[in-house]
Amino acid sequence: MTRFLARLADISYRRRGRVVLAWIAAAVVIIGVGSSLAGEYNADYNTPGSESKAASDLTESRFDGYSGQEVYVVWKDEAGADSPAAKKRIDSFLTQAERVDHIAAHTAIRYSDDKTIGATTLPMTVPGWEMEKEQGEQLIDAAEGNDGSGLQIELGGDPIYVAQDQSSPEGLGFLGAAIVLLIAFGSLVAAGLPLAIALIGLGISSGGLIMLLANVVDVPDWTTAVSGLIGIGVGIDYSLLVLTRFRSAMNEGKDRHDAVVESVTTAGRSVVIAGATVVVAICGLMLTGLTYMYGVALASSLAVLVVALASITLLPALLSFLGPKVDRLRIPFLGRALKTEKTRSNGESPAARWSHAVQRRPWTAAIAATVLLLALAAPALGMRLGFPDAGNDAPDTMTRQAYDLNTEGFGPGTNGPLVIAADLPPGPDAKGDVKSFAEQLRGEDDVAFVPSPTFNDGGDAAIITVIPEGSPQDEQTEDLVNRLRDDVVPEAFDGTGVTAHIGGVTAALEDQSEYMKDRMPLFIAGVVGLSFLLLLVAFHSPLISLKAGIMNLLSVGAAYGVMTLVAKGGAVGELIGIDHEVPIAPFMPVMMFAILFGLSMDYEVFLISRIREEYLKDGNTRRAVADGLARTARVITAAAAIMVVVFLAFTAAPDVFLKLFGIGLATAIFLDATVVRMVLVPAVMQLLGDRNWWIPDWLERKLPQLDVERAPARA
């Protein structure tokens, strides 16, 4: 790898103009092609082999393609939701709405007790996630064109949610990263380089490659926000590492060529290993077996690969042009944090002094740090998985207003009805059994309303809609779904020949929660195992690879705990706009684990590679740990600060799951760069001593030689 990177650095230096032009041309072509051939963002959230999937398949095949999902229509008129004027406008809206693709004729209209609120539903012939944004916009336009004169029409459901204007957190994250870089470097030129790398990476991946990817795999609409922020974060991190090494070489008196080669063959190797680890961890999402996770994994991996490649080719080319001018346009009083140390760490730097203090009492430091991380992780034991409903949307959104009107008029359960699909045997008794079952459901606890069953034209299938008393995200609704499935439905249809499946959006999301819980052990084992093997190849040290895995598990667990606390609402949750308890989307712990495990390995590679470089000079572990920490602490701190700011930008997003996602990611990165890297790593490496680098001879012979940093001869 060293020879390859050295040659790559040499090419980036000698042909720097061509390299820069090639990247610009590639960006223009890829963005242009991606815009022209862009696929539609969609995702199949059905859970393979689930009861809700069986219900969806049955309704689709027996009820003219009805997907079991609906657009909720609710209106309010103080003069009467059933007044002639209101009816005229509602009829006009429904006529227009039923002309939209994949929208069927509306169901029966209901009125609240005081007759001021009316509601109906528009069944969809495809799941909401397969509806295009344009179709949701048509429904919104029809509603806005018919309300007024005292009539308020609101719509809810997936197509409406997607069609609403969604603020993007990427811009805020980019601005925050720029501020941190200016503080760190104190130079507009130096701060601008990592931003330029991240920006071109964001353009190529989000503006082109991910759009093309949407043609071949399911890509959820929120993927660009996640992959974009990951790309910005790691792109700036990787550029920061290479840039800092280049400045160090220039300060030591090396010419531009040698400084570029050194930065790519040392820091560049760390970027390659770190980037590969992030990709491996993120691709672990495919172990979930959910198709939409494939799109998230591939899109995020593309974002990481593009910025990693730009960091070891485009950035060196730009540095070749700039040379010592990289520190031009300085800002007074800023930039002291990343000044390169010209002397070996002998206790003079704060990081070195800190390391020596930790190494003097390694057991105390290791135990204290571990207890802190476990204490932060403890609330995760009470994590409740589920999907936040529209009641968590911003108050000014149409989906939230529809939710509030439905709740006001008919109770919160109207926002997430259960759909029981029944397969009927031949004979006259089956319909009677279904009607009796519907009557029985009306007397069940936590059931608010059950309309008359609907039978298909062939008489061999029926749909029973159940309106729960609780909202879709309430725990009592989850309990109702489980009770109906485990007890009520089997007992009611025992011996009748009727086969019934409980579906609908609420039940489907519950199924996915259970599915994720079952797949989580396999997923974690896969990601940890692959990351262990990659680090083993990189460092040829089983203990260091094992230590990295355990420490990353601790930091991820602590992030889970903090995220769970925020999801409980209260004073902590209100800081980011969560004023009541919400469940945590079941895919979030999985995605967070993959992303955080990969990103945590970035800092592990940055730190351990430098410690190993120092160790190979004289074989002194104590000195190597202190010097390695001193030489990387400032870079890791700046990189972590950037990543924390970028991920905190998620809290500005309208989605509750993105808010929680950002808090969890930011917490883990902060803890990883402070408690783990500054306390646990030096303490544990001090305790292990020379055993840090132990490896059986047979394993050493089998592993490829892939030094992450140049290995100087021992002094």
XYZ file of C-alpha atoms in Angstrom:
715
model
C 0.000 0.000 0.000
C 2.854 2.394 0.783
C 4.219 2.222 -2.761
C 0.792 2.682 -4.273
C -0.014 5.718 -2.129
C 3.432 7.206 -2.741
C 2.891 6.906 -6.495
C -0.612 8.348 -6.148
C 0.801 11.294 -4.203
C 3.516 11.802 -6.811
C 0.924 11.878 -9.598
C -1.246 14.294 -7.608
C 1.784 16.578 -7.274
C 3.217 16.383 -10.801
C -0.140 16.422 -12.573
C -2.019 18.520 -10.093
C -3.768 20.580 -12.746
C -5.115 17.504 -14.504
C -6.231 15.962 -11.220
C -8.222 19.049 -10.235
C -9.783 19.345 -13.704
C -10.636 15.620 -13.675
C -12.528 16.001 -10.397
C -14.389 19.071 -11.642
C -15.292 17.296 -14.876
C -16.392 14.176 -12.992
C -18.597 16.263 -10.704
C -20.244 18.070 -13.635
C -20.855 14.862 -15.598
C -22.114 12.790 -12.649
C -24.405 15.531 -11.363
C -25.727 16.134 -14.875
C -26.357 12.469 -15.581
C -27.828 11.952 -12.126
C -30.267 14.829 -12.595
C -31.319 13.565 -16.034
C -31.714 9.908 -15.091
C -32.745 10.319 -11.454
C -34.860 7.563 -9.984
C -37.747 8.100 -7.578
C -37.030 7.953 -3.862
C -39.166 5.191 -2.396
C -38.919 2.351 0.062
C -40.791 -0.816 0.877
C -41.341 -0.771 4.632
C -43.155 -4.095 4.658
C -41.524 -6.622 6.955
C -40.741 -9.939 5.223
C -42.830 -12.847 6.514
C -44.862 -10.664 8.887
C -48.581 -10.868 9.601
C -49.075 -7.294 8.413
C -47.440 -8.223 5.088
C -49.846 -11.158 4.782
C -52.778 -8.816 5.463
C -51.494 -6.361 2.862
C -51.100 -9.118 0.256
C -54.623 -10.413 0.947
C -56.309 -7.003 0.638
C -54.330 -6.186 -2.486
C -55.290 -9.429 -4.240
C -58.978 -9.546 -3.176
C -59.952 -5.849 -3.034
C -58.870 -4.446 -6.405
C -55.369 -3.581 -5.288
C -56.285 -1.884 -1.982
C -53.011 -1.604 -0.093
C -54.506 -1.364 3.381
C -53.249 2.218 3.620
C -55.202 5.436 3.253
C -55.009 9.199 3.030
C -56.878 10.676 5.984
C -59.278 13.499 5.154
C -60.634 15.589 8.010
C -62.408 18.933 7.934
C -63.847 21.379 10.422
C -66.562 23.992 10.072
C -68.041 25.716 13.129
C -71.247 26.213 11.131
C -71.482 22.467 10.686
C -69.201 20.010 8.896
C -72.359 18.575 7.312
C -73.820 21.932 6.278
C -74.776 22.375 2.586
C -71.909 24.820 2.017
C -69.353 22.492 3.606
C -70.709 19.455 1.770
C -70.423 21.229 -1.559
C -66.767 22.053 -1.006
C -65.949 18.595 0.367
C -67.653 16.890 -2.572
C -65.621 19.060 -4.939
C -62.390 18.115 -3.119
C -63.202 14.395 -3.090
C -64.013 14.435 -6.809
C -60.622 16.000 -7.570
C -58.784 13.710 -5.130
C -60.239 10.534 -6.611
C -58.769 11.489 -9.991
C -55.232 11.293 -8.591
C -53.331 8.141 -9.533
C -53.538 5.285 -7.000
C -56.391 6.941 -5.059
C -59.662 4.997 -4.807
C -63.197 6.158 -3.960
C -63.579 7.569 -0.449
C -65.038 5.538 2.376
C -68.099 6.400 4.496
C -68.102 9.871 6.046
C -68.212 10.232 9.838
C -69.109 13.289 11.899
C -68.121 14.201 15.427
C -70.768 14.357 18.129
C -71.103 18.123 17.795
C -71.151 17.877 13.955
C -68.333 20.413 13.584
C -65.750 17.885 12.365
C -66.123 15.429 9.514
C -63.749 12.718 8.335
C -63.306 10.092 5.667
C -60.439 8.220 4.089
C -59.118 7.810 0.559
C -57.891 4.221 0.125
C -54.634 3.829 -1.803
C -54.059 1.071 -4.328
C -50.328 1.118 -3.554
C -48.536 1.599 -0.215
C -47.912 5.201 0.728
C -44.163 4.867 0.284
C -44.708 3.997 -3.395
C -46.709 7.158 -4.073
C -44.799 9.904 -5.853
C -44.351 13.321 -4.299
C -46.271 14.878 -7.178
C -49.398 12.894 -6.280
C -49.254 14.105 -2.692
C -48.882 17.669 -3.958
C -51.991 17.230 -6.132
C -53.993 16.170 -3.077
C -52.713 19.128 -1.054
C -53.548 21.551 -3.886
C -57.074 20.121 -4.116
C -57.575 20.550 -0.358
C -56.226 24.114 -0.306
C -58.325 24.997 -3.356
C -61.575 23.981 -1.645
C -61.184 25.160 1.928
C -61.968 28.657 3.124
C -65.166 30.499 4.116
C -64.965 28.904 7.556
C -64.089 25.424 6.266
C -60.722 23.907 7.183
C -59.603 20.815 5.221
C -56.559 18.865 6.388
C -54.939 15.694 5.036
C -52.752 13.046 6.632
C -50.852 9.961 5.529
C -47.518 9.100 3.901
C -48.136 10.842 0.536
C -48.986 14.085 2.318
C -45.989 13.848 4.625
C -43.605 13.365 1.699
C -45.163 16.243 -0.257
C -44.756 18.762 2.576
C -41.802 21.100 2.411
C -39.013 19.488 4.408
C -36.099 21.515 5.710
C -32.729 19.932 5.104
C -30.116 19.814 7.878
C -27.115 19.546 5.517
C -26.757 23.306 5.086
C -26.809 23.960 8.823
C -24.288 21.174 9.403
C -21.994 22.582 6.722
C -22.167 26.070 8.261
C -21.365 24.710 11.730
C -18.394 22.757 10.372
C -17.082 25.901 8.653
C -17.142 27.835 11.923
C -15.255 25.090 13.784
C -12.639 24.901 11.021
C -12.098 28.653 11.099
C -11.599 28.524 14.851
C -9.232 25.562 14.531
C -7.075 26.797 11.629
C -7.492 30.551 11.827
C -6.974 30.698 8.068
C -9.633 31.045 5.400
C -7.556 29.029 2.941
C -6.792 26.155 5.316
C -10.379 26.045 6.589
C -11.737 26.200 3.068
C -9.898 23.120 1.795
C -11.736 20.496 3.922
C -14.998 22.275 3.161
C -14.238 22.143 -0.551
C -13.532 18.405 -0.378
C -16.754 17.792 1.564
C -18.743 19.984 -0.825
C -17.541 18.277 -3.991
C -18.105 14.896 -2.339
C -21.634 15.930 -1.356
C -22.350 17.110 -4.897
C -21.111 13.922 -6.550
C -22.800 11.526 -4.125
C -26.086 13.231 -3.209
C -26.380 15.206 -6.438
C -25.613 12.352 -8.785
C -24.695 8.856 -7.646
C -27.514 8.420 -5.113
C -30.059 9.669 -7.644
C -28.843 7.017 -10.079
C -28.840 4.419 -7.309
C -32.551 5.060 -6.779
C -33.174 3.457 -10.184
C -31.971 0.046 -9.061
C -32.668 -0.225 -5.311
C -35.153 1.209 -2.824
C -33.831 4.511 -1.486
C -35.916 6.243 1.232
C -36.460 9.971 0.848
C -34.563 10.686 4.089
C -31.424 8.926 2.815
C -29.913 12.070 1.319
C -30.044 13.837 4.701
C -28.317 10.933 6.467
C -25.718 10.197 3.778
C -25.138 13.910 3.192
C -24.297 14.646 6.807
C -22.142 11.527 7.070
C -20.312 12.557 3.899
C -19.753 16.088 5.190
C -18.519 14.822 8.552
C -16.076 12.169 7.345
C -14.986 14.283 4.372
C -13.910 17.100 6.664
C -12.359 14.618 9.115
C -10.263 12.878 6.459
C -9.207 16.159 4.851
C -8.303 17.521 8.264
C -5.983 14.599 8.910
C -4.174 14.893 5.563
C -3.986 18.686 5.754
C -2.590 18.642 9.273
C 0.124 16.141 8.282
C 0.999 18.299 5.258
C 1.367 21.423 7.406
C 3.510 19.487 9.846
C 5.846 18.387 7.060
C 6.068 21.923 5.679
C 6.872 23.293 9.134
C 9.704 20.760 9.381
C 11.296 22.310 6.279
C 10.287 19.768 3.639
C 9.484 20.926 0.128
C 6.008 20.667 -1.377
C 6.592 17.355 -3.124
C 7.933 15.591 -0.056
C 5.231 17.107 2.156
C 2.502 15.864 -0.183
C 4.033 12.379 -0.358
C 4.418 12.178 3.428
C 0.849 13.324 4.073
C -0.616 10.768 1.659
C 1.588 7.830 2.660
C 0.960 8.363 6.383
C -2.324 10.165 7.000
C -3.622 8.916 3.644
C -3.186 5.330 4.777
C -5.199 6.089 7.896
C -7.906 7.532 5.656
C -7.980 4.371 3.529
C -8.305 2.073 6.554
C -10.758 4.347 8.356
C -12.893 4.764 5.245
C -12.910 1.029 4.619
C -13.990 0.423 8.224
C -16.850 2.915 7.934
C -18.023 1.294 4.699
C -17.834 -2.201 6.205
C -19.822 -1.088 9.245
C -22.464 0.733 7.210
C -22.828 -2.160 4.776
C -23.644 -4.256 7.828
C -27.108 -2.684 7.512
C -27.726 -5.200 4.748
C -27.725 -7.941 7.377
C -31.136 -6.653 8.477
C -32.690 -8.172 5.358
C -34.826 -5.048 4.771
C -34.667 -3.758 1.214
C -34.798 -0.078 2.105
C -31.761 -0.564 4.337
C -29.831 -1.700 1.267
C -30.407 1.718 -0.263
C -29.355 3.543 2.912
C -26.203 1.402 3.216
C -25.161 1.808 -0.419
C -25.923 5.543 -0.508
C -23.979 6.260 2.691
C -21.093 4.064 1.520
C -20.914 5.971 -1.764
C -20.736 9.259 0.155
C -17.861 7.956 2.295
C -15.935 6.449 -0.634
C -16.152 9.640 -2.700
C -14.826 11.920 0.052
C -12.123 9.406 1.036
C -10.891 9.267 -2.567
C -11.007 13.056 -2.829
C -8.979 13.365 0.387
C -6.056 11.349 -1.028
C -6.129 12.706 -4.609
C -7.891 16.054 -4.989
C -6.702 17.518 -1.683
C -3.006 16.657 -2.315
C -3.316 18.254 -5.762
C -4.697 21.447 -4.220
C -1.973 21.398 -1.560
C 0.613 21.059 -4.333
C -0.608 24.351 -5.775
C -0.731 26.135 -2.424
C 2.332 24.935 -0.533
C 3.101 27.412 2.287
C 0.210 29.599 1.069
C -2.149 27.147 2.764
C -2.032 29.406 5.843
C -2.910 32.579 3.936
C -5.771 34.934 4.919
C -5.292 34.382 8.618
C -7.871 35.544 11.149
C -6.391 37.155 14.294
C -6.539 35.221 17.591
C -7.711 32.007 15.906
C -5.959 28.857 14.790
C -3.835 28.156 17.848
C -5.497 24.769 18.458
C -3.993 23.035 15.446
C -0.511 24.474 15.449
C 1.846 21.635 14.750
C 4.192 20.582 17.527
C 7.811 20.790 16.438
C 9.204 18.869 19.372
C 8.576 15.411 20.741
C 5.999 15.217 23.500
C 8.070 15.119 26.683
C 5.414 16.353 29.069
C 5.317 19.931 27.781
C 2.044 19.684 25.867
C -1.268 19.479 27.744
C -2.160 16.245 25.953
C 1.111 14.627 26.951
C 0.739 15.725 30.555
C -2.799 14.350 30.578
C -1.618 11.050 29.135
C 1.102 10.706 31.777
C -1.446 11.436 34.522
C -3.745 8.700 33.203
C -0.840 6.273 32.796
C 0.271 6.793 36.390
C -3.106 5.464 37.637
C -4.338 3.287 34.778
C -6.678 1.097 36.846
C -8.427 4.103 38.396
C -8.817 5.828 35.025
C -10.044 2.695 33.230
C -12.585 1.798 35.927
C -13.906 5.384 36.247
C -14.338 5.770 32.479
C -16.039 2.396 32.143
C -18.434 3.129 35.021
C -19.334 6.496 33.464
C -20.092 4.924 30.072
C -22.128 2.122 31.636
C -24.096 4.631 33.711
C -24.945 6.620 30.600
C -25.909 3.402 28.810
C -28.239 2.199 31.600
C -31.372 4.089 30.395
C -31.146 2.163 27.109
C -32.516 -0.859 28.974
C -35.868 0.959 28.965
C -35.752 1.867 25.270
C -39.166 1.471 23.617
C -39.067 0.808 19.910
C -41.844 2.053 17.677
C -42.573 4.695 15.072
C -43.411 8.269 16.083
C -46.732 9.309 14.559
C -47.909 12.539 12.937
C -48.624 13.993 16.384
C -44.884 14.736 16.526
C -44.808 16.702 13.266
C -44.328 20.459 13.368
C -47.535 22.283 14.431
C -47.765 24.192 11.132
C -47.670 21.073 8.918
C -50.809 19.694 7.298
C -50.190 16.180 8.664
C -50.023 17.507 12.228
C -53.147 19.605 11.809
C -55.022 16.621 10.353
C -53.836 14.542 13.300
C -55.044 17.153 15.796
C -58.445 17.513 14.112
C -58.917 13.738 13.983
C -58.008 13.508 17.656
C -60.350 16.351 18.568
C -63.278 14.865 16.708
C -62.852 11.114 17.015
C -59.948 10.310 19.334
C -56.256 9.679 18.643
C -56.784 6.123 17.413
C -58.403 7.429 14.224
C -54.911 8.381 13.052
C -53.762 4.760 12.915
C -56.547 2.211 12.425
C -55.852 -1.491 12.427
C -56.919 -3.420 9.331
C -57.916 -7.048 9.894
C -57.961 -8.926 6.594
C -59.888 -12.213 6.649
C -59.727 -15.052 4.132
C -63.194 -16.679 4.107
C -63.978 -20.315 3.319
C -66.881 -21.183 0.951
C -70.316 -21.267 2.534
C -72.911 -18.905 4.018
C -71.657 -19.082 7.600
C -68.387 -17.220 7.035
C -69.952 -13.767 6.705
C -71.905 -14.297 9.888
C -68.738 -15.317 11.719
C -67.023 -12.110 10.572
C -69.955 -9.916 11.632
C -70.061 -11.606 15.035
C -66.342 -11.041 15.396
C -66.757 -7.329 14.600
C -69.447 -7.077 17.273
C -67.147 -8.802 19.768
C -64.341 -6.326 18.962
C -66.571 -3.384 19.888
C -66.550 -4.612 23.480
C -62.776 -5.117 23.723
C -60.651 -2.923 25.962
C -58.735 -0.129 24.180
C -61.037 -0.337 21.115
C -62.869 2.919 20.336
C -64.856 2.082 17.231
C -65.390 -0.778 14.751
C -67.436 -0.011 11.599
C -69.345 -2.727 9.769
C -67.066 -5.223 7.969
C -66.475 -4.820 4.233
C -66.745 -7.874 1.966
C -65.268 -8.197 -1.511
C -67.366 -8.942 -4.574
C -66.394 -12.612 -4.559
C -67.471 -13.036 -0.957
C -64.233 -14.813 -0.080
C -62.509 -11.990 1.844
C -63.433 -9.345 4.377
C -61.873 -6.276 5.959
C -62.592 -5.276 9.550
C -61.304 -1.838 10.509
C -60.500 -1.301 14.188
C -60.063 2.198 15.611
C -57.959 1.986 18.812
C -58.467 4.353 21.715
C -54.778 5.206 21.793
C -52.622 6.886 19.161
C -50.453 4.815 16.813
C -47.363 5.378 18.963
C -49.022 4.687 22.331
C -47.882 1.611 24.206
C -51.519 0.612 24.820
C -52.023 0.380 21.036
C -49.013 -1.907 20.783
C -50.489 -4.051 23.559
C -53.836 -4.135 21.731
C -52.208 -5.429 18.544
C -50.430 -8.185 20.451
C -53.571 -9.161 22.404
C -55.693 -9.374 19.268
C -53.095 -11.507 17.538
C -52.299 -13.822 20.416
C -55.735 -14.336 21.949
C -58.788 -12.618 20.475
C -58.489 -13.485 16.768
C -57.399 -17.140 17.201
C -60.210 -17.806 19.704
C -62.894 -16.037 17.666
C -62.217 -17.936 14.445
C -61.241 -21.278 15.947
C -62.998 -24.012 13.954
C -64.666 -21.588 11.516
C -62.202 -21.960 8.669
C -61.629 -18.196 8.611
C -57.989 -17.069 8.490
C -57.428 -13.509 9.679
C -54.319 -11.300 9.632
C -53.933 -7.998 11.472
C -52.392 -5.292 9.304
C -52.538 -1.579 8.668
C -49.759 0.947 9.173
C -49.731 0.690 12.980
C -49.485 -3.114 12.979
C -46.905 -3.036 10.164
C -44.650 -0.770 12.187
C -45.040 -3.001 15.228
C -43.998 -5.975 13.090
C -40.897 -4.158 11.959
C -39.975 -3.341 15.558
C -40.098 -7.028 16.476
C -38.207 -7.971 13.330
C -35.408 -5.551 14.149
C -35.136 -6.855 17.701
C -34.700 -10.392 16.396
C -32.070 -9.388 13.800
C -30.061 -7.112 16.097
C -27.721 -9.806 17.532
C -26.785 -11.059 14.049
C -26.242 -7.513 12.846
C -24.026 -6.528 15.790
C -22.001 -9.733 15.523
C -21.486 -9.169 11.802
C -20.365 -5.539 12.101
C -18.097 -6.153 15.109
C -16.608 -9.260 13.536
C -15.808 -7.650 10.188
C -14.389 -4.535 11.864
C -12.217 -6.722 14.112
C -10.788 -8.518 11.078
C -10.094 -5.250 9.270
C -8.249 -3.771 12.257
C -6.369 -7.025 12.719
C -5.091 -6.764 9.156
C -4.237 -3.096 9.685
C -2.387 -3.354 13.015
C -1.445 -7.058 13.351
C -2.569 -6.980 16.966
C -5.477 -9.110 18.251
C -5.636 -7.264 21.584
C -5.783 -3.790 20.019
C -8.491 -4.949 17.615
C -10.485 -6.518 20.468
C -10.013 -3.437 22.663
C -11.290 -1.191 19.866
C -14.431 -3.286 19.464
C -15.220 -3.310 23.186
C -14.645 0.424 23.597
C -16.808 1.224 20.603
C -19.581 -0.928 22.058
C -19.358 1.112 25.267
C -19.604 4.461 23.484
C -22.504 3.278 21.292
C -24.304 1.946 24.384
C -23.878 5.302 26.114
C -25.324 7.036 23.045
C -28.333 4.708 23.172
C -28.874 5.666 26.804
C -28.752 9.410 26.163
C -31.065 9.046 23.161
C -33.540 7.102 25.301
C -33.516 9.858 27.936
C -34.235 12.495 25.287
C -37.044 10.355 23.826
C -38.736 10.364 27.232
C -39.493 14.066 26.724
C -39.435 16.313 29.751
C -36.888 19.062 30.260
C -34.153 17.245 28.323
C -36.340 16.412 25.335
C -37.795 19.915 25.153
C -34.329 21.242 24.322
C -34.765 19.829 20.811
C -38.541 20.144 20.524
C -39.695 16.801 22.002
C -42.226 17.726 24.678
C -43.662 14.262 25.386
C -42.468 10.668 25.316
C -41.996 9.204 21.849
C -40.889 5.745 20.772
C -37.595 5.249 18.965
C -37.908 4.089 15.365
C -36.687 0.461 15.240
C -34.216 1.085 12.423
C -32.475 3.861 14.385
C -30.456 1.704 16.823
C -29.330 -0.417 13.877
C -28.323 2.547 11.728
C -26.675 4.316 14.644
C -24.670 1.238 15.513
C -23.372 0.863 11.966
C -22.527 4.530 11.526
C -21.046 5.072 14.990
C -19.024 1.893 14.951
C -17.492 2.957 11.673
C -16.852 6.555 12.693
C -15.429 5.544 16.074
C -12.955 3.373 14.237
C -11.800 6.520 12.423
C -10.449 7.965 15.650
C -9.102 4.572 16.684
C -7.133 4.317 13.445
C -5.887 7.921 13.687
C -4.674 7.464 17.265
C -3.374 3.898 17.249
C -1.540 4.331 13.957
C 0.392 7.278 15.403
C 1.067 5.415 18.656
C 2.364 2.469 16.650
C 4.580 4.767 14.596
C 6.095 6.136 17.809
C 6.404 2.656 19.348
C 8.392 1.359 16.378
C 11.082 3.963 17.084
C 12.289 2.497 20.376
C 9.754 -0.049 21.643
C 8.750 2.091 24.649
C 4.982 1.735 25.128
C 4.660 4.431 27.794
C 6.414 7.035 25.667
C 4.655 5.916 22.472
C 1.204 6.285 24.015
C 1.970 9.748 25.408
C 3.574 10.968 22.190
C 0.904 9.438 19.991
C -1.851 11.018 22.056
C -0.081 14.374 22.095
C 0.423 14.390 18.331
C -3.166 13.444 17.513
C -5.236 14.862 20.388
C -5.697 18.266 18.794
C -6.593 16.854 15.402
C -9.017 14.330 16.887
C -10.556 17.019 19.095
C -11.087 19.329 16.134
C -12.403 16.484 13.976
C -14.775 15.350 16.721
C -15.977 18.914 17.312
C -16.793 19.185 13.611
C -18.615 15.859 13.621
C -20.591 16.785 16.747
C -21.665 20.095 15.198
C -22.623 18.372 11.937
C -24.711 15.749 13.691
C -26.359 18.267 15.995
C -27.710 19.851 12.807
C -30.092 16.882 12.706
C -31.963 18.422 15.638
C -33.154 21.186 13.305
C -34.901 18.634 11.076
C -38.701 18.353 11.352
C -38.659 14.578 11.850
C -38.525 13.327 15.422
C -36.440 10.326 14.406
C -33.847 12.634 12.799
C -33.713 14.744 15.962
C -33.057 11.657 18.088
C -30.641 10.363 15.484
C -28.590 13.553 15.690
C -28.504 13.553 19.491
C -27.380 9.924 19.574
C -24.648 10.381 16.975
C -23.338 13.606 18.504
C -23.255 12.063 21.991
C -21.339 9.003 20.836
C -18.747 11.030 18.912
C -18.229 13.363 21.870
C -17.778 10.486 24.318
C -15.556 8.591 21.911
C -13.203 11.524 21.417
C -13.040 12.381 25.119
C -13.726 9.537 27.544
C -12.625 6.728 25.219
C -9.642 8.207 23.356
C -8.359 10.438 26.157
C -8.910 8.117 29.118
C -9.675 4.502 28.263
C -7.183 4.086 25.420
C -4.070 5.349 27.273
C -5.120 3.562 30.480
C -5.722 0.183 28.839
C -2.635 0.403 26.608
C -0.543 1.216 29.684
C -1.944 -1.849 31.444
C -1.268 -4.091 28.454
C 2.266 -2.806 27.869
C 4.143 -4.806 25.241
C 1.166 -7.158 24.973
C -0.495 -4.450 22.861
C 1.570 -5.656 19.912
C 1.506 -9.388 20.636
C 0.423 -11.678 17.840
C 0.913 -15.451 17.385
C 3.587 -16.303 14.836
C 1.204 -18.406 12.755
C -1.254 -15.521 12.495
C 1.480 -13.028 11.664
C 2.554 -15.216 8.740
C -0.968 -15.444 7.385
C -1.917 -11.760 7.596
C -1.045 -9.428 4.707
C 1.393 -6.609 5.409
C -0.741 -3.470 5.476
C 0.981 -0.940 7.715
C -1.279 1.984 8.450
C 1.642 4.292 9.089
C 5.216 4.253 7.927
C 7.282 2.013 10.152
C 10.537 3.781 11.029
C 13.432 1.691 12.175
C 13.854 1.419 15.899
C 16.296 3.824 17.429
